[in-house]
Coordinates of C-alpha atoms in Angstrom, one line a residue:
M1 CA 62.1 123.5 88.9
S2 CA 62.1 119.4 87.4
S3 CA 65.2 118.6 86.9
S4 CA 64.3 115.2 85.1
T5 CA 66.9 116.0 82.5
A6 CA 69.3 117.9 83.4
G7 CA 71.7 114.9 83.0
S8 CA 70.1 113.8 79.8
G9 CA 72.4 113.4 76.7
A10 CA 72.3 116.1 73.4
G11 CA 69.9 117.5 72.1
Q12 CA 67.5 117.2 74.9
L13 CA 66.2 119.9 77.2
E14 CA 68.0 120.6 80.4
T15 CA 65.4 121.4 82.5
R16 CA 67.3 122.3 85.9
G17 CA 67.7 125.8 86.4
I18 CA 70.3 126.9 89.4
E19 CA 69.7 124.1 92.2
P20 CA 72.5 122.3 92.9
V21 CA 73.2 118.8 90.3
P22 CA 72.2 115.7 92.4
E23 CA 76.1 114.0 93.1
A24 CA 74.1 111.2 91.2
E25 CA 74.5 112.8 88.0
C26 CA 77.7 114.2 88.2
D27 CA 79.6 112.0 85.5
G28 CA 81.6 114.7 83.7
H29 CA 85.6 114.6 83.6
P30 CA 88.2 117.9 82.4
L31 CA 88.4 116.6 78.7
Q32 CA 85.2 117.7 77.9
L33 CA 85.5 121.2 79.5
F34 CA 89.0 121.2 78.1
W35 CA 86.9 121.3 74.8
V36 CA 84.2 124.1 75.9
W37 CA 87.3 126.5 76.4
F38 CA 88.9 125.4 73.6
A39 CA 86.2 126.2 71.4
A40 CA 84.9 129.4 73.2
N41 CA 88.3 131.4 72.2
I42 CA 89.2 130.1 68.9
S43 CA 87.3 132.9 67.2
I44 CA 90.0 134.8 65.1
L45 CA 89.1 138.1 66.9
G46 CA 92.0 136.6 68.9
L47 CA 94.3 138.7 66.1
P48 CA 93.8 142.2 67.2
L49 CA 94.5 141.3 70.6
G50 CA 98.5 140.5 69.5
A51 CA 98.5 143.0 67.1
T52 CA 98.2 145.7 70.0
L53 CA 101.5 144.8 71.8
V54 CA 103.2 144.8 69.1
A55 CA 101.7 148.4 67.5
F56 CA 101.1 150.2 70.6
R57 CA 103.3 148.5 73.2
G58 CA 106.3 147.9 70.8
L59 CA 107.4 144.3 72.4
S60 CA 109.3 141.9 70.4
I61 CA 107.3 138.5 68.7
W62 CA 109.2 136.9 72.2
Q63 CA 108.2 139.1 74.5
V64 CA 104.3 138.5 73.0
L65 CA 104.3 134.9 73.3
L66 CA 105.8 135.2 77.1
V67 CA 103.2 137.7 77.7
A68 CA 100.1 135.6 75.9
I69 CA 101.1 132.7 77.7
L70 CA 101.2 134.9 80.9
G71 CA 97.8 137.1 80.0
S72 CA 95.6 134.0 78.9
V73 CA 96.5 131.1 80.3
G74 CA 96.9 132.5 83.5
S75 CA 93.7 134.3 83.4
F76 CA 91.9 131.5 82.6
A77 CA 94.1 129.0 84.8
V78 CA 91.7 131.8 87.2
V79 CA 89.0 130.3 85.7
G80 CA 90.0 126.6 86.9
L81 CA 90.1 127.8 90.0
I82 CA 86.6 128.8 90.4
S83 CA 85.3 125.2 88.3
V84 CA 86.8 123.6 91.9
A85 CA 84.1 125.5 93.3
G86 CA 81.2 124.7 90.8
R87 CA 82.8 120.7 91.3
R88 CA 82.1 121.6 95.3
G89 CA 79.1 123.3 95.3
R90 CA 77.0 122.1 92.1
A91 CA 75.9 125.4 91.5
P92 CA 76.6 128.0 89.1
S93 CA 79.7 130.1 89.8
L94 CA 77.1 133.5 90.7
T95 CA 74.6 131.3 92.5
L96 CA 78.1 130.1 94.9
S97 CA 78.5 133.3 95.6
R98 CA 75.8 134.0 97.8
A99 CA 77.2 131.9 100.2
I100 CA 80.3 134.9 100.1
F101 CA 78.4 138.0 99.7
G102 CA 74.6 137.0 101.3
V103 CA 72.0 136.5 99.3
R104 CA 71.1 140.0 98.9
G105 CA 74.8 141.3 98.9
N106 CA 75.8 139.0 95.8
I107 CA 72.8 141.2 93.7
G108 CA 75.4 143.5 93.1
P109 CA 78.2 141.8 92.0
T110 CA 75.9 138.9 89.7
L111 CA 73.9 141.9 88.2
V112 CA 77.6 143.3 86.9
S113 CA 78.6 139.9 85.4
M114 CA 74.7 140.2 83.6
L115 CA 75.8 143.3 81.8
S116 CA 79.0 141.9 81.2
R117 CA 77.8 138.8 80.1
V118 CA 74.9 140.2 77.5
G119 CA 78.0 143.4 76.7
W120 CA 80.0 140.7 75.2
E121 CA 76.7 138.6 73.0
T122 CA 76.0 142.0 71.8
V123 CA 79.3 142.5 70.6
N124 CA 79.5 139.1 69.2
T125 CA 76.2 138.7 67.5
T126 CA 77.1 142.5 65.4
T127 CA 80.7 141.3 64.6
A128 CA 78.6 137.8 63.3
A129 CA 75.8 139.6 61.6
F130 CA 78.8 142.3 59.8
V131 CA 80.7 138.7 58.8
L132 CA 78.0 137.9 57.2
L133 CA 77.1 140.9 55.6
S134 CA 80.2 140.8 54.1
L135 CA 79.7 137.1 52.8
S136 CA 76.5 137.9 51.1
S137 CA 78.1 140.8 49.0
I138 CA 80.8 138.3 48.0
L139 CA 78.3 135.6 47.1
F140 CA 75.4 137.9 46.1
Q141 CA 76.6 141.6 45.4
T142 CA 74.1 142.6 48.1
P143 CA 75.1 145.6 49.8
A144 CA 78.2 145.4 52.4
S145 CA 76.6 148.1 55.1
A146 CA 74.4 147.4 57.4
K147 CA 72.2 150.8 57.0
D148 CA 72.3 150.0 53.4
A149 CA 70.2 146.2 54.0
P150 CA 68.3 146.9 56.7
L151 CA 66.2 143.9 55.9
L152 CA 69.2 141.8 55.3
T153 CA 70.5 142.7 58.3
L154 CA 67.4 141.7 60.8
L155 CA 67.7 138.5 59.1
F156 CA 71.4 137.9 59.1
I157 CA 71.0 139.1 63.0
G158 CA 67.9 136.8 63.3
I159 CA 70.3 133.3 62.0
F160 CA 73.1 134.3 64.4
V161 CA 70.7 134.4 67.6
L162 CA 68.7 131.0 66.6
M163 CA 71.8 129.4 66.0
T164 CA 72.6 130.4 69.9
L165 CA 69.7 129.1 71.2
S166 CA 69.4 126.0 69.4
V167 CA 72.6 125.1 71.5
S168 CA 72.5 127.7 74.4
G169 CA 68.3 127.0 75.2
L170 CA 69.0 122.8 74.9
G171 CA 71.8 123.1 78.0
H172 CA 75.0 122.0 79.2
A173 CA 74.9 118.1 77.6
T174 CA 73.9 120.0 73.9
L175 CA 76.6 122.3 74.6
L176 CA 79.4 119.5 75.4
V177 CA 78.8 118.3 72.2
I178 CA 78.9 120.9 70.1
Q179 CA 81.3 122.9 71.4
K180 CA 84.1 119.5 71.0
W181 CA 82.8 119.0 67.5
A182 CA 82.5 122.2 65.5
T183 CA 85.8 122.9 67.3
Y184 CA 87.4 120.4 64.3
G185 CA 85.5 121.7 62.2
F186 CA 85.8 125.7 62.7
G187 CA 90.0 125.4 64.3
A188 CA 90.4 123.5 61.4
L189 CA 89.6 126.4 58.9
N190 CA 91.0 128.8 60.9
V191 CA 94.5 126.7 60.5
L192 CA 93.9 127.5 57.1
V193 CA 93.3 131.5 57.3
G194 CA 96.0 131.8 59.4
G195 CA 99.0 129.7 57.1
F196 CA 97.8 132.0 54.5
L197 CA 98.1 135.2 56.8
C198 CA 101.8 134.2 57.8
A199 CA 102.9 134.6 54.1
T200 CA 102.3 138.4 54.8
I201 CA 105.1 138.7 58.1
D202 CA 107.5 140.0 57.5
W203 CA 110.0 138.1 59.2
A204 CA 113.2 140.2 58.6
A205 CA 111.7 142.8 60.4
V206 CA 110.2 140.0 63.0
F207 CA 113.7 138.7 64.1
N208 CA 115.5 142.2 63.9
A209 CA 112.7 144.3 66.4
T210 CA 114.1 146.4 69.7
P211 CA 112.7 144.8 72.5
A212 CA 110.1 147.0 75.0
P213 CA 111.3 147.6 78.5
M214 CA 109.8 145.1 81.1
S215 CA 107.0 148.0 82.1
A216 CA 105.5 147.3 78.5
M217 CA 105.0 143.3 78.8
I218 CA 103.3 144.1 82.4
I219 CA 101.0 146.0 80.8
G220 CA 100.9 143.7 78.0
V221 CA 99.9 140.9 80.5
G222 CA 96.9 143.0 82.4
T223 CA 95.8 143.4 78.7
M224 CA 95.6 139.8 77.8
A225 CA 94.3 138.9 81.0
A226 CA 91.0 141.6 81.1
G227 CA 90.3 140.7 77.5
T228 CA 89.9 137.2 77.6
G229 CA 90.1 135.2 81.3
I230 CA 89.0 137.6 83.7
G231 CA 86.0 138.5 81.6
W232 CA 84.8 134.2 81.6
A233 CA 85.7 134.4 85.3
S234 CA 82.2 133.9 86.6
S235 CA 81.5 130.6 83.9
G236 CA 83.9 128.8 85.1
A237 CA 81.2 126.6 87.4
D238 CA 78.7 126.7 85.5
M239 CA 80.2 124.3 83.3
S240 CA 81.8 122.4 86.3
R241 CA 78.6 121.7 88.2
Y242 CA 78.4 118.3 86.7
Q243 CA 82.6 117.0 86.5
H244 CA 82.8 113.7 89.3
R245 CA 83.3 113.8 92.1
S246 CA 86.7 112.3 92.0
V247 CA 88.1 114.8 89.1
T248 CA 91.1 116.8 91.1
A249 CA 91.4 120.6 91.5
G250 CA 94.5 119.9 89.3
R251 CA 92.5 119.1 86.4
L252 CA 89.7 121.7 86.6
V253 CA 92.4 124.3 86.2
A254 CA 94.2 122.7 83.7
S255 CA 91.3 122.1 81.3
A256 CA 90.7 125.7 81.2
A257 CA 94.6 126.7 81.2
F258 CA 95.2 124.4 78.4
G259 CA 92.2 124.5 76.4
A260 CA 91.5 127.7 76.6
G261 CA 95.1 128.9 76.3
I262 CA 96.0 126.8 73.5
P263 CA 94.2 128.7 70.8
L264 CA 94.1 132.0 72.4
V265 CA 98.4 132.1 72.5
L266 CA 98.3 131.1 69.1
L267 CA 96.3 133.2 67.4
I268 CA 97.6 136.1 69.9
T269 CA 101.4 135.8 68.9
L270 CA 100.3 135.4 65.0
G271 CA 98.0 138.9 66.1
G272 CA 101.6 140.3 67.0
L273 CA 103.4 138.6 63.8
L274 CA 101.6 140.1 61.5
S275 CA 102.0 143.6 63.5
V276 CA 105.2 143.8 63.3
G277 CA 106.0 147.6 60.8
N278 CA 102.1 147.6 60.1
D279 CA 100.1 148.4 62.7
H280 CA 97.0 148.4 60.2
L281 CA 95.1 145.9 62.3
A282 CA 95.7 146.8 65.5
S283 CA 94.5 150.4 65.0
A284 CA 91.4 148.5 62.7
V285 CA 87.9 150.6 63.5
D286 CA 86.8 147.2 62.3
P287 CA 89.1 144.2 62.5
I288 CA 86.8 141.2 60.5
I289 CA 87.4 143.4 57.0
A290 CA 91.0 144.6 58.3
I291 CA 91.7 141.5 59.1
R292 CA 90.1 139.9 54.9
D293 CA 92.3 142.9 53.2
M294 CA 95.3 140.6 54.3
L295 CA 94.3 137.5 52.5
P296 CA 94.3 136.4 48.5
T297 CA 90.2 137.0 47.3
W298 CA 89.5 133.7 46.9
M299 CA 90.1 133.4 50.9
A300 CA 87.7 135.7 52.1
V301 CA 85.0 133.0 52.0
P302 CA 86.1 130.3 53.7
Y303 CA 87.7 132.9 56.4
L304 CA 84.5 134.3 57.0
V305 CA 82.9 131.3 57.7
A306 CA 85.9 131.0 60.7
A307 CA 85.3 134.1 62.2
F308 CA 81.7 133.4 61.7
G309 CA 82.1 129.8 63.9
G310 CA 84.6 130.9 66.4
L311 CA 81.9 133.5 67.2
L312 CA 79.0 131.5 67.1
L313 CA 81.3 129.0 69.8
S314 CA 81.6 132.1 71.8
N315 CA 77.7 132.9 72.2
N316 CA 76.9 129.3 72.8
L317 CA 78.8 129.4 76.0
S318 CA 77.9 132.9 77.2
V319 CA 74.3 132.5 76.4
Y320 CA 74.2 129.9 78.6
S321 CA 75.7 131.3 81.5
A322 CA 73.8 134.2 81.0
G323 CA 70.8 132.2 81.5
L324 CA 72.1 130.7 84.9
T325 CA 73.2 134.3 85.7
A326 CA 69.2 135.3 85.6
L327 CA 68.2 133.0 87.2
T328 CA 70.0 134.1 90.1
L329 CA 69.1 137.9 89.8
G330 CA 65.5 136.6 90.8
L331 CA 64.2 135.9 87.3
K332 CA 61.3 133.5 88.0
V333 CA 60.8 131.4 85.3
K334 CA 62.4 128.4 83.6
R335 CA 66.4 128.2 82.8
V336 CA 65.6 127.9 78.7
Y337 CA 63.0 131.0 79.2
A338 CA 65.7 133.0 80.9
V339 CA 68.1 132.0 77.8
L340 CA 65.1 133.2 75.9
V341 CA 65.3 136.2 77.5
D342 CA 68.4 136.7 77.0
I343 CA 68.3 136.0 73.5
V344 CA 65.9 138.9 73.4
A345 CA 68.0 141.0 75.1
I346 CA 71.3 140.9 72.5
F347 CA 68.5 141.0 69.2
L348 CA 67.6 144.6 70.4
G349 CA 70.9 145.6 71.0
S350 CA 72.4 144.7 67.5
I351 CA 69.7 146.1 66.1
Y352 CA 70.2 149.4 67.5
F353 CA 73.6 149.5 67.2
M354 CA 73.9 148.7 63.8
L355 CA 70.3 150.1 62.1
I356 CA 70.0 153.3 64.4
A357 CA 73.4 154.1 66.7
D358 CA 76.4 155.7 64.5
S359 CA 78.6 154.2 66.3
F360 CA 79.6 150.9 68.0
Y361 CA 82.8 149.3 68.9
G362 CA 85.1 151.8 70.8
P363 CA 82.8 153.2 72.7
F364 CA 80.7 149.8 74.0
I365 CA 83.7 148.1 74.2
S366 CA 85.2 150.7 76.5
F367 CA 82.0 150.4 79.0
I368 CA 81.5 146.5 79.0
S369 CA 85.8 147.4 79.3
L370 CA 85.0 149.4 82.7
L371 CA 83.1 146.6 83.9
A372 CA 86.7 144.4 84.5
V373 CA 87.6 146.6 87.2
P374 CA 84.0 144.9 89.6
I375 CA 84.5 141.6 88.0
T376 CA 87.9 141.7 89.1
A377 CA 87.6 142.2 92.4
W378 CA 84.8 139.5 92.7
V379 CA 87.3 137.1 91.5
G380 CA 89.8 138.2 94.3
I381 CA 87.3 137.9 96.9
F382 CA 86.2 134.4 95.7
V383 CA 89.4 132.6 95.0
V384 CA 90.8 133.7 98.2
D385 CA 87.3 132.1 100.1
L386 CA 87.8 129.0 97.4
I387 CA 91.2 128.4 100.1
H388 CA 88.9 127.3 102.9
R389 CA 85.6 126.6 101.8
H390 CA 84.9 122.9 100.9
H391 CA 81.3 123.0 101.5
Y392 CA 78.4 124.9 100.5
S393 CA 74.6 124.1 101.5
A394 CA 72.7 123.5 98.9
D395 CA 68.9 124.5 100.6
D396 CA 70.4 128.0 101.5
L397 CA 72.4 128.6 98.0
L398 CA 68.6 129.0 96.7
N399 CA 67.0 130.4 100.6
V400 CA 67.4 133.9 100.2
G401 CA 65.0 134.2 102.9
P402 CA 66.2 135.8 106.7
S403 CA 66.5 131.7 107.5
S404 CA 69.3 131.4 105.0
A405 CA 72.4 130.4 106.6
Y406 CA 73.9 133.1 103.7
W407 CA 71.6 135.8 104.5
Y408 CA 74.4 137.1 107.4
R409 CA 73.5 140.8 108.4
G410 CA 70.4 142.1 106.8
G411 CA 71.1 139.9 103.5
I412 CA 74.8 140.9 103.1
E413 CA 77.9 139.3 104.1
W414 CA 79.7 142.7 105.1
R415 CA 83.5 141.6 105.1
A416 CA 83.2 140.5 101.5
F417 CA 80.4 143.0 100.1
G418 CA 83.1 146.1 102.0
A419 CA 86.2 144.7 100.7
W420 CA 84.5 144.5 97.6
V421 CA 83.0 148.5 97.0
L422 CA 86.8 149.5 98.6
A423 CA 88.5 147.2 95.4
I424 CA 85.9 148.7 93.1
V425 CA 86.5 152.5 93.8
L426 CA 90.8 152.1 94.2
G427 CA 90.6 150.3 90.9
F428 CA 88.7 152.7 89.2
G429 CA 91.3 155.4 90.8
F430 CA 93.9 154.1 88.6
T431 CA 91.9 153.6 85.5
T432 CA 91.3 155.3 82.0
I433 CA 89.0 154.5 80.1
G434 CA 88.2 155.9 76.3
T435 CA 87.8 155.1 72.8
T436 CA 91.4 156.3 71.8
A437 CA 94.2 158.1 73.6
E438 CA 92.3 161.3 73.0
D439 CA 88.5 160.6 73.4
V440 CA 88.8 159.8 77.2
W441 CA 85.7 159.7 78.8
F442 CA 86.7 159.2 82.3
T443 CA 90.1 159.4 83.8
G444 CA 90.7 158.1 87.5
P445 CA 92.7 160.5 90.6
L446 CA 95.3 158.3 90.5
A447 CA 95.2 157.3 86.8
D448 CA 98.9 159.5 86.3
S449 CA 100.7 157.4 88.8
W450 CA 103.3 154.6 87.6
L451 CA 100.7 151.2 89.0
G452 CA 97.8 154.0 86.8
H453 CA 100.3 154.6 84.3
N454 CA 101.8 151.2 83.7
G455 CA 98.2 149.9 83.2
L456 CA 98.7 147.9 87.0
G457 CA 95.0 149.0 88.5
W458 CA 93.8 145.2 88.1
I459 CA 96.8 144.3 89.7
V460 CA 95.1 147.2 92.9
T461 CA 92.3 145.8 92.2
F462 CA 92.6 142.1 92.8
L463 CA 95.1 142.2 95.8
V464 CA 92.6 144.7 97.6
A465 CA 89.5 142.3 97.5
G466 CA 91.4 138.8 98.3
G467 CA 93.7 140.8 100.8
G468 CA 91.0 142.9 102.3
Y469 CA 88.2 139.7 102.5
A470 CA 91.5 137.8 104.0
L471 CA 92.7 140.7 106.6
L472 CA 88.8 140.8 107.6
G473 CA 88.5 137.0 108.0
G474 CA 87.0 135.8 105.6
A475 CA 89.2 133.2 104.6
R476 CA 88.8 131.5 107.8
D477 CA 88.4 127.9 108.0
R478 CA 84.9 127.7 106.2
R479 CA 84.1 123.7 107.3
A480 CA 83.1 124.8 111.0
A481 CA 81.2 127.7 109.8
F482 CA 79.0 125.4 107.5
V483 CA 78.5 122.9 110.5
E484 CA 77.6 125.8 113.1
N485 CA 75.0 126.8 111.0
A486 CA 73.5 123.6 109.4
N487 CA 73.5 122.9 113.1
A488 CA 71.8 126.2 114.3

């Protein structure tokens, strides 16, 4: 695929796919990434995350603040670490992962990441369409129910996916500009909405709340990490591959940790404040409507616009990454067409869930939450490998045949793949998944253990994956191996 306009300005089509970026085109700086991560995390839907910490875990507001910092800032620091690989290898995250898992072994992690991306994009799209239905019902007295207004629902789904395509399809340079400037507008609306929500807080109850035990905080950190940074981990290198070689690892980590962490900490904490003495937000089937009901009627329009904008900014980045992931899976098209394939998938999925299925959020989010286990295992192995892997062979990353240096044995690096599978099995063993406490459809055999009961299966998954890979020799110095493969 041609790469002649890959480093071009906003509004011009990025034609590069997953092939590594030439060093001459790498002039990015960390502030660009700060705005990208900030924009992707200013969605008002961060409020229900904080609400669950108070309503279901009983945390005091100071504990909520600490958990928000550790969970969101900490998990996005991991995203920043994966961004370091992008600056080193100049390729998307899952393409670089071929060097770790082998060109065939990497299919597993890549497929899981693709399913997760498309899943969350479908959540974003359906939620955004519901927002527009609600907005239309206020302004034009149209039905607010999707099934009562099927043509309007199709129109709103189409508007959202076309707006996403207009940014994600054009590519990296356009994404950087749109995410930065849109943050100012939608961020200001979020501040306005947040100010009015603060008027509903029971401050006496906030300061008189009894702190929860440490175990509840540990569970909260895991919940926040899974709901924020872990889901974005595979996008880290996708955005950092254009960064200048002089950019340090510390600045890349900081751009992700603080870019995403600042809005998330504020939103999660506000969600916790709103839920002290009131679990309505945490237990709401439709959090968009639950938040709208807390506001004065005249604030509904700016609130819904802010909610729509946050969902759109998040979707822009997710769909861009999904297009690169589809190419890594082997889709033989140009990058913009890979994005289009993803758009069609989420368009059809949203139609099904809004107009045909009887329920959506609970079962579907449970499914994509289950995917967090193999994604966490991949993160553990990727981060451990990054310690010593300073070089990636551009030609071998794109070569999926036996002549690739990343073919290993049968196309699989068995130390990485074996550690990944083992960590997934153990992680699922500690996991319970269900739409409610009464409607549980998966319970691991170790779910009733202390680790499982306290929601610490994610720690087991991460440590077993990374630790197993290291013990098997996967963390050895990769510079020597790179030279050896190059000379073979």
